[in-house]
mmCIF file of N, CA and C in Angstrom:
data_model
loop_
_atom_site.group_PDB
_atom_site.id
_atom_site.type_symbol
_atom_site.label_atom_id
_atom_site.label_comp_id
_atom_site.label_asym_id
_atom_site.label_seq_id
_atom_site.Cartn_x
_atom_site.Cartn_y
_atom_site.Cartn_z
ATOM 1 N N PHE A 185 29.650 -21.611 1.035
ATOM 2 C CA PHE A 185 29.057 -22.938 0.932
ATOM 3 C C PHE A 185 28.251 -23.213 2.190
ATOM 4 N N GLY A 186 27.028 -23.642 2.044
ATOM 5 C CA GLY A 186 26.192 -23.990 3.187
ATOM 6 C C GLY A 186 24.938 -23.155 3.245
ATOM 7 N N PRO A 187 23.963 -23.578 4.092
ATOM 8 C CA PRO A 187 22.680 -22.865 4.157
ATOM 9 C C PRO A 187 22.801 -21.446 4.703
ATOM 10 N N HIS A 188 23.817 -21.169 5.497
ATOM 11 C CA HIS A 188 23.985 -19.817 6.023
ATOM 12 C C HIS A 188 24.322 -18.820 4.921
ATOM 13 N N ARG A 189 24.668 -19.320 3.746
ATOM 14 C CA ARG A 189 25.020 -18.453 2.629
ATOM 15 C C ARG A 189 23.849 -18.217 1.670
ATOM 16 N N ASP A 190 22.734 -18.885 1.917
ATOM 17 C CA ASP A 190 21.575 -18.729 1.050
ATOM 18 C C ASP A 190 20.955 -17.348 1.227
ATOM 19 N N ASP A 191 20.507 -16.777 0.139
ATOM 20 C CA ASP A 191 19.756 -15.524 0.201
ATOM 21 C C ASP A 191 18.280 -15.864 0.197
ATOM 22 N N VAL A 192 17.576 -15.382 1.177
ATOM 23 C CA VAL A 192 16.147 -15.621 1.289
ATOM 24 C C VAL A 192 15.457 -14.266 1.293
ATOM 25 N N THR A 193 14.420 -14.152 0.509
ATOM 26 C CA THR A 193 13.667 -12.908 0.440
ATOM 27 C C THR A 193 12.262 -13.157 0.964
ATOM 28 N N PHE A 194 11.792 -12.286 1.840
ATOM 29 C CA PHE A 194 10.442 -12.354 2.364
ATOM 30 C C PHE A 194 9.665 -11.174 1.816
ATOM 31 N N LEU A 195 8.499 -11.472 1.291
ATOM 32 C CA LEU A 195 7.671 -10.450 0.676
ATOM 33 C C LEU A 195 6.456 -10.157 1.538
ATOM 34 N N LEU A 196 6.120 -8.903 1.591
ATOM 35 C CA LEU A 196 4.904 -8.443 2.246
ATOM 36 C C LEU A 196 4.219 -7.525 1.245
ATOM 37 N N ASN A 197 3.018 -7.886 0.833
ATOM 38 C CA ASN A 197 2.321 -7.152 -0.232
ATOM 39 C C ASN A 197 3.201 -7.045 -1.475
ATOM 40 N N GLU A 198 3.850 -8.162 -1.798
ATOM 41 C CA GLU A 198 4.691 -8.295 -2.990
ATOM 42 C C GLU A 198 5.913 -7.386 -2.982
ATOM 43 N N ARG A 199 6.339 -6.934 -1.817
ATOM 44 C CA ARG A 199 7.533 -6.086 -1.694
ATOM 45 C C ARG A 199 8.491 -6.711 -0.698
ATOM 46 N N ASP A 200 9.778 -6.563 -0.951
ATOM 47 C CA ASP A 200 10.816 -7.103 -0.087
ATOM 48 C C ASP A 200 10.756 -6.410 1.277
ATOM 49 N N VAL A 201 10.509 -7.196 2.328
ATOM 50 C CA VAL A 201 10.376 -6.634 3.670
ATOM 51 C C VAL A 201 11.682 -5.961 4.109
ATOM 52 N N ARG A 202 12.801 -6.522 3.704
ATOM 53 C CA ARG A 202 14.099 -5.967 4.099
ATOM 54 C C ARG A 202 14.273 -4.535 3.586
ATOM 55 N N THR A 203 13.732 -4.267 2.402
ATOM 56 C CA THR A 203 13.881 -2.946 1.789
ATOM 57 C C THR A 203 12.721 -2.014 2.115
ATOM 58 N N TYR A 204 11.493 -2.537 2.053
ATOM 59 C CA TYR A 204 10.318 -1.682 2.153
ATOM 60 C C TYR A 204 9.557 -1.811 3.468
ATOM 61 N N GLY A 205 9.888 -2.795 4.295
ATOM 62 C CA GLY A 205 9.155 -2.996 5.533
ATOM 63 C C GLY A 205 9.647 -2.088 6.646
ATOM 64 N N SER A 206 8.749 -1.762 7.551
ATOM 65 C CA SER A 206 9.147 -1.000 8.738
ATOM 66 C C SER A 206 9.970 -1.906 9.649
ATOM 67 N N LEU A 207 10.605 -1.325 10.642
ATOM 68 C CA LEU A 207 11.372 -2.138 11.596
ATOM 69 C C LEU A 207 10.468 -3.144 12.299
ATOM 70 N N GLY A 208 9.240 -2.727 12.622
ATOM 71 C CA GLY A 208 8.289 -3.629 13.252
ATOM 72 C C GLY A 208 7.915 -4.782 12.331
ATOM 73 N N GLN A 209 7.731 -4.501 11.050
ATOM 74 C CA GLN A 209 7.410 -5.557 10.095
ATOM 75 C C GLN A 209 8.584 -6.512 9.917
ATOM 76 N N GLN A 210 9.784 -5.971 9.856
ATOM 77 C CA GLN A 210 10.967 -6.818 9.737
ATOM 78 C C GLN A 210 11.121 -7.710 10.963
ATOM 79 N N ARG A 211 10.911 -7.128 12.119
ATOM 80 C CA ARG A 211 11.011 -7.904 13.364
ATOM 81 C C ARG A 211 9.914 -8.972 13.420
ATOM 82 N N SER A 212 8.719 -8.657 12.952
ATOM 83 C CA SER A 212 7.619 -9.624 12.936
ATOM 84 C C SER A 212 7.942 -10.809 12.037
ATOM 85 N N VAL A 213 8.548 -10.562 10.890
ATOM 86 C CA VAL A 213 8.944 -11.659 10.001
ATOM 87 C C VAL A 213 9.966 -12.551 10.696
ATOM 88 N N THR A 214 10.943 -11.953 11.344
ATOM 89 C CA THR A 214 11.958 -12.728 12.064
ATOM 90 C C THR A 214 11.324 -13.566 13.167
ATOM 91 N N LEU A 215 10.420 -12.975 13.922
ATOM 92 C CA LEU A 215 9.762 -13.705 15.005
ATOM 93 C C LEU A 215 8.861 -14.815 14.467
ATOM 94 N N SER A 216 8.241 -14.600 13.331
ATOM 95 C CA SER A 216 7.434 -15.653 12.712
ATOM 96 C C SER A 216 8.299 -16.856 12.365
ATOM 97 N N LEU A 217 9.489 -16.599 11.877
ATOM 98 C CA LEU A 217 10.424 -17.689 11.585
ATOM 99 C C LEU A 217 10.804 -18.436 12.855
ATOM 100 N N LYS A 218 11.005 -17.702 13.929
ATOM 101 C CA LYS A 218 11.356 -18.333 15.206
ATOM 102 C C LYS A 218 10.222 -19.199 15.726
ATOM 103 N N ILE A 219 8.985 -18.758 15.566
ATOM 104 C CA ILE A 219 7.837 -19.557 15.995
ATOM 105 C C ILE A 219 7.768 -20.847 15.171
ATOM 106 N N ALA A 220 8.023 -20.742 13.870
ATOM 107 C CA ALA A 220 8.057 -21.946 13.033
ATOM 108 C C ALA A 220 9.190 -22.872 13.473
ATOM 109 N N GLU A 221 10.319 -22.293 13.834
ATOM 110 C CA GLU A 221 11.459 -23.084 14.314
ATOM 111 C C GLU A 221 11.101 -23.826 15.605
ATOM 112 N N LEU A 222 10.343 -23.182 16.488
ATOM 113 C CA LEU A 222 9.911 -23.846 17.724
ATOM 114 C C LEU A 222 9.111 -25.107 17.412
ATOM 115 N N LYS A 223 8.235 -25.022 16.432
ATOM 116 C CA LYS A 223 7.428 -26.180 16.057
ATOM 117 C C LYS A 223 8.300 -27.308 15.505
ATOM 118 N N LEU A 224 9.295 -26.954 14.692
ATOM 119 C CA LEU A 224 10.201 -27.964 14.150
ATOM 120 C C LEU A 224 11.024 -28.626 15.252
ATOM 121 N N VAL A 225 11.505 -27.846 16.207
ATOM 122 C CA VAL A 225 12.278 -28.397 17.317
ATOM 123 C C VAL A 225 11.397 -29.334 18.143
ATOM 124 N N ARG A 226 10.167 -28.919 18.416
ATOM 125 C CA ARG A 226 9.236 -29.773 19.167
ATOM 126 C C ARG A 226 9.034 -31.107 18.466
ATOM 127 N N GLU A 227 8.849 -31.076 17.165
ATOM 128 C CA GLU A 227 8.669 -32.316 16.407
ATOM 129 C C GLU A 227 9.931 -33.179 16.441
ATOM 130 N N ALA A 228 11.101 -32.552 16.396
ATOM 131 C CA ALA A 228 12.359 -33.300 16.359
ATOM 132 C C ALA A 228 12.704 -33.945 17.697
ATOM 133 N N ILE A 229 12.440 -33.226 18.811
ATOM 134 C CA ILE A 229 12.854 -33.762 20.118
ATOM 135 C C ILE A 229 11.702 -34.334 20.931
ATOM 136 N N GLY A 230 10.479 -34.092 20.494
ATOM 137 C CA GLY A 230 9.329 -34.667 21.167
ATOM 138 C C GLY A 230 8.882 -33.946 22.420
ATOM 139 N N GLU A 231 9.388 -32.764 22.664
ATOM 140 C CA GLU A 231 8.934 -31.953 23.797
ATOM 141 C C GLU A 231 9.112 -30.478 23.466
ATOM 142 N N GLU A 232 8.439 -29.650 24.267
ATOM 143 C CA GLU A 232 8.498 -28.208 24.020
ATOM 144 C C GLU A 232 9.846 -27.634 24.444
ATOM 145 N N PRO A 233 10.470 -26.853 23.584
ATOM 146 C CA PRO A 233 11.707 -26.176 23.997
ATOM 147 C C PRO A 233 11.393 -24.985 24.900
ATOM 148 N N VAL A 234 12.345 -24.611 25.725
ATOM 149 C CA VAL A 234 12.227 -23.393 26.529
ATOM 150 C C VAL A 234 12.609 -22.231 25.618
ATOM 151 N N VAL A 235 11.820 -21.172 25.647
ATOM 152 C CA VAL A 235 12.051 -20.011 24.799
ATOM 153 C C VAL A 235 12.692 -18.910 25.627
ATOM 154 N N VAL A 236 13.754 -18.320 25.100
ATOM 155 C CA VAL A 236 14.396 -17.182 25.739
ATOM 156 C C VAL A 236 14.196 -15.977 24.824
ATOM 157 N N MET A 237 13.548 -14.935 25.357
ATOM 158 C CA MET A 237 13.285 -13.726 24.575
ATOM 159 C C MET A 237 13.911 -12.537 25.292
ATOM 160 N N ASP A 238 14.789 -11.857 24.601
ATOM 161 C CA ASP A 238 15.481 -10.704 25.168
ATOM 162 C C ASP A 238 15.132 -9.467 24.355
ATOM 163 N N ASP A 239 14.606 -8.469 25.024
ATOM 164 C CA ASP A 239 14.272 -7.196 24.388
ATOM 165 C C ASP A 239 13.322 -7.370 23.207
ATOM 166 N N ILE A 240 12.284 -8.192 23.394
ATOM 167 C CA ILE A 240 11.351 -8.473 22.300
ATOM 168 C C ILE A 240 10.454 -7.296 21.959
ATOM 169 N N PHE A 241 10.378 -6.305 22.841
ATOM 170 C CA PHE A 241 9.451 -5.211 22.627
ATOM 171 C C PHE A 241 10.012 -4.108 21.735
ATOM 172 N N ALA A 242 11.297 -4.168 21.431
ATOM 173 C CA ALA A 242 11.881 -3.150 20.557
ATOM 174 C C ALA A 242 11.247 -3.247 19.179
ATOM 175 N N GLU A 243 10.818 -2.168 18.648
ATOM 176 C CA GLU A 243 10.214 -2.033 17.327
ATOM 177 C C GLU A 243 8.858 -2.716 17.161
ATOM 178 N N LEU A 244 8.272 -3.247 18.233
ATOM 179 C CA LEU A 244 6.964 -3.890 18.106
ATOM 180 C C LEU A 244 5.898 -3.048 18.809
ATOM 181 N N ASP A 245 4.783 -2.857 18.140
ATOM 182 C CA ASP A 245 3.678 -2.152 18.777
ATOM 183 C C ASP A 245 2.936 -3.113 19.703
ATOM 184 N N ARG A 246 1.994 -2.607 20.465
ATOM 185 C CA ARG A 246 1.258 -3.437 21.441
ATOM 186 C C ARG A 246 0.535 -4.609 20.788
ATOM 187 N N PHE A 247 -0.035 -4.382 19.619
ATOM 188 C CA PHE A 247 -0.741 -5.453 18.923
ATOM 189 C C PHE A 247 0.204 -6.604 18.600
ATOM 190 N N ARG A 248 1.376 -6.286 18.043
ATOM 191 C CA ARG A 248 2.339 -7.336 17.667
ATOM 192 C C ARG A 248 2.883 -8.051 18.903
ATOM 193 N N VAL A 249 3.122 -7.316 19.981
ATOM 194 C CA VAL A 249 3.580 -7.947 21.221
ATOM 195 C C VAL A 249 2.530 -8.925 21.732
ATOM 196 N N ALA A 250 1.274 -8.492 21.741
ATOM 197 C CA ALA A 250 0.195 -9.356 22.226
ATOM 198 C C ALA A 250 0.081 -10.614 21.369
ATOM 199 N N ARG A 251 0.156 -10.473 20.066
ATOM 200 C CA ARG A 251 0.062 -11.628 19.168
ATOM 201 C C ARG A 251 1.242 -12.586 19.373
ATOM 202 N N LEU A 252 2.430 -12.039 19.543
ATOM 203 C CA LEU A 252 3.606 -12.883 19.784
ATOM 204 C C LEU A 252 3.427 -13.698 21.061
ATOM 205 N N LEU A 253 3.031 -13.028 22.120
ATOM 206 C CA LEU A 253 2.880 -13.714 23.397
ATOM 207 C C LEU A 253 1.743 -14.734 23.358
ATOM 208 N N GLU A 254 0.679 -14.443 22.620
ATOM 209 C CA GLU A 254 -0.410 -15.414 22.450
ATOM 210 C C GLU A 254 0.091 -16.687 21.781
ATOM 211 N N ARG A 255 1.022 -16.546 20.857
ATOM 212 C CA ARG A 255 1.544 -17.692 20.110
ATOM 213 C C ARG A 255 2.578 -18.480 20.904
ATOM 214 N N VAL A 256 3.341 -17.809 21.754
ATOM 215 C CA VAL A 256 4.475 -18.459 22.413
ATOM 216 C C VAL A 256 4.161 -18.926 23.824
ATOM 217 N N LEU A 257 3.549 -18.086 24.642
ATOM 218 C CA LEU A 257 3.430 -18.392 26.068
ATOM 219 C C LEU A 257 2.511 -19.551 26.442
ATOM 220 N N PRO A 258 1.332 -19.677 25.862
ATOM 221 C CA PRO A 258 0.453 -20.745 26.357
ATOM 222 C C PRO A 258 1.011 -22.156 26.167
ATOM 223 N N GLU A 259 1.864 -22.347 25.192
ATOM 224 C CA GLU A 259 2.321 -23.688 24.848
ATOM 225 C C GLU A 259 3.622 -24.092 25.517
ATOM 226 N N ARG A 260 4.401 -23.164 25.991
ATOM 227 C CA ARG A 260 5.734 -23.529 26.453
ATOM 228 C C ARG A 260 6.258 -22.593 27.524
ATOM 229 N N GLN A 261 7.308 -23.040 28.148
ATOM 230 C CA GLN A 261 7.974 -22.230 29.164
ATOM 231 C C GLN A 261 8.833 -21.177 28.466
ATOM 232 N N ALA A 262 8.806 -19.961 28.985
ATOM 233 C CA ALA A 262 9.565 -18.878 28.357
ATOM 234 C C ALA A 262 10.248 -18.032 29.415
ATOM 235 N N ILE A 263 11.408 -17.540 29.047
ATOM 236 C CA ILE A 263 12.142 -16.573 29.865
ATOM 237 C C ILE A 263 12.150 -15.285 29.058
ATOM 238 N N ILE A 264 11.598 -14.227 29.638
ATOM 239 C CA ILE A 264 11.506 -12.947 28.946
ATOM 240 C C ILE A 264 12.305 -11.920 29.735
ATOM 241 N N ALA A 265 13.307 -11.343 29.096
ATOM 242 C CA ALA A 265 14.086 -10.267 29.710
ATOM 243 C C ALA A 265 13.618 -8.954 29.089
ATOM 244 N N THR A 266 13.213 -8.022 29.943
ATOM 245 C CA THR A 266 12.704 -6.748 29.422
ATOM 246 C C THR A 266 12.926 -5.636 30.429
ATOM 247 N N THR A 267 13.034 -4.440 29.903
ATOM 248 C CA THR A 267 13.055 -3.248 30.743
ATOM 249 C C THR A 267 11.685 -2.582 30.735
ATOM 250 N N GLU A 268 10.719 -3.201 30.030
ATOM 251 C CA GLU A 268 9.374 -2.655 29.906
ATOM 252 C C GLU A 268 8.317 -3.690 30.304
ATOM 253 N N PRO A 269 8.288 -4.143 31.552
ATOM 254 C CA PRO A 269 7.319 -5.174 31.944
ATOM 255 C C PRO A 269 5.872 -4.720 31.813
ATOM 256 N N GLU A 270 5.636 -3.423 31.798
ATOM 257 C CA GLU A 270 4.269 -2.923 31.666
ATOM 258 C C GLU A 270 3.672 -3.247 30.294
ATOM 259 N N ARG A 271 4.504 -3.635 29.345
ATOM 260 C CA ARG A 271 4.005 -3.988 28.012
ATOM 261 C C ARG A 271 3.480 -5.423 27.955
ATOM 262 N N LEU A 272 3.696 -6.198 29.013
ATOM 263 C CA LEU A 272 3.131 -7.548 29.079
ATOM 264 C C LEU A 272 1.665 -7.450 29.469
ATOM 265 N N SER A 273 0.879 -8.386 28.992
ATOM 266 C CA SER A 273 -0.539 -8.386 29.350
ATOM 267 C C SER A 273 -0.693 -8.736 30.822
ATOM 268 N N PRO A 274 -1.769 -8.290 31.466
ATOM 269 C CA PRO A 274 -2.011 -8.657 32.865
ATOM 270 C C PRO A 274 -2.043 -10.176 33.067
ATOM 271 N N GLU A 275 -2.565 -10.908 32.074
ATOM 272 C CA GLU A 275 -2.624 -12.371 32.166
ATOM 273 C C GLU A 275 -1.221 -12.978 32.173
ATOM 274 N N ALA A 276 -0.350 -12.451 31.334
ATOM 275 C CA ALA A 276 1.021 -12.958 31.280
ATOM 276 C C ALA A 276 1.757 -12.662 32.581
ATOM 277 N N VAL A 277 1.544 -11.474 33.125
ATOM 278 C CA VAL A 277 2.192 -11.106 34.391
ATOM 279 C C VAL A 277 1.679 -11.986 35.518
ATOM 280 N N GLU A 278 0.376 -12.230 35.544
ATOM 281 C CA GLU A 278 -0.221 -13.053 36.593
ATOM 282 C C GLU A 278 0.328 -14.476 36.578
ATOM 283 N N ALA A 279 0.543 -15.011 35.392
ATOM 284 C CA ALA A 279 1.011 -16.395 35.256
ATOM 285 C C ALA A 279 2.522 -16.532 35.459
ATOM 286 N N ALA A 280 3.229 -15.428 35.492
ATOM 287 C CA ALA A 280 4.698 -15.467 35.503
ATOM 288 C C ALA A 280 5.298 -15.499 36.902
ATOM 289 N N GLN A 281 6.495 -16.054 36.959
ATOM 290 C CA GLN A 281 7.359 -15.841 38.105
ATOM 291 C C GLN A 281 8.273 -14.695 37.686
ATOM 292 N N ARG A 282 8.305 -13.646 38.486
ATOM 293 C CA ARG A 282 9.044 -12.447 38.090
ATOM 294 C C ARG A 282 10.258 -12.239 38.984
ATOM 295 N N PHE A 283 11.323 -11.768 38.351
ATOM 296 C CA PHE A 283 12.560 -11.480 39.056
ATOM 297 C C PHE A 283 13.076 -10.126 38.594
ATOM 298 N N ALA A 284 13.735 -9.443 39.478
ATOM 299 C CA ALA A 284 14.383 -8.172 39.132
ATOM 300 C C ALA A 284 15.879 -8.352 39.334
ATOM 301 N N VAL A 285 16.665 -7.759 38.443
ATOM 302 C CA VAL A 285 18.116 -7.792 38.556
ATOM 303 C C VAL A 285 18.577 -6.352 38.688
ATOM 304 N N ARG A 286 19.218 -6.047 39.811
ATOM 305 C CA ARG A 286 19.741 -4.693 40.031
ATOM 306 C C ARG A 286 21.134 -4.829 40.644
ATOM 307 N N ALA A 287 22.089 -4.155 40.026
ATOM 308 C CA ALA A 287 23.464 -4.143 40.525
ATOM 309 C C ALA A 287 23.984 -5.569 40.775
ATOM 310 N N GLY A 288 23.650 -6.469 39.858
ATOM 311 C CA GLY A 288 24.133 -7.839 39.953
ATOM 312 C C GLY A 288 23.388 -8.723 40.936
ATOM 313 N N GLU A 289 22.362 -8.198 41.599
ATOM 314 C CA GLU A 289 21.586 -8.957 42.572
ATOM 315 C C GLU A 289 20.229 -9.324 41.975
ATOM 316 N N THR A 290 19.831 -10.574 42.143
ATOM 317 C CA THR A 290 18.536 -11.058 41.641
ATOM 318 C C THR A 290 17.568 -11.192 42.804
ATOM 319 N N THR A 291 16.379 -10.615 42.631
ATOM 320 C CA THR A 291 15.340 -10.648 43.660
ATOM 321 C C THR A 291 14.049 -11.152 43.042
ATOM 322 N N LYS A 292 13.377 -12.087 43.712
ATOM 323 C CA LYS A 292 12.074 -12.547 43.244
ATOM 324 C C LYS A 292 11.028 -11.504 43.638
ATOM 325 N N LEU A 293 10.184 -11.139 42.675
ATOM 326 C CA LEU A 293 9.148 -10.131 42.925
ATOM 327 C C LEU A 293 7.850 -10.795 43.339
#
């Protein structure tokens, strides 16, 4: 009982993404839902939520990463945890405050 029990199917080219989509396509659908959720939260609370993204580069090619960051970063504050900072655009790196965590110690870069 409840919305968590609903079955939702997402189609890409009239095929179920869960069955026929690549991991990147499945991840893109999930991230698209999250972007829509950000808009709903903004409307509900009247301000931009802070976005936390952990390991967003898994299963995403450079094009999808760039599109995701174009949609999320310019509008709101985001915390991105990654082991692949080179996959961020130079513009995103330039605008960011960067920190490294090694052996439990946090250092500003």
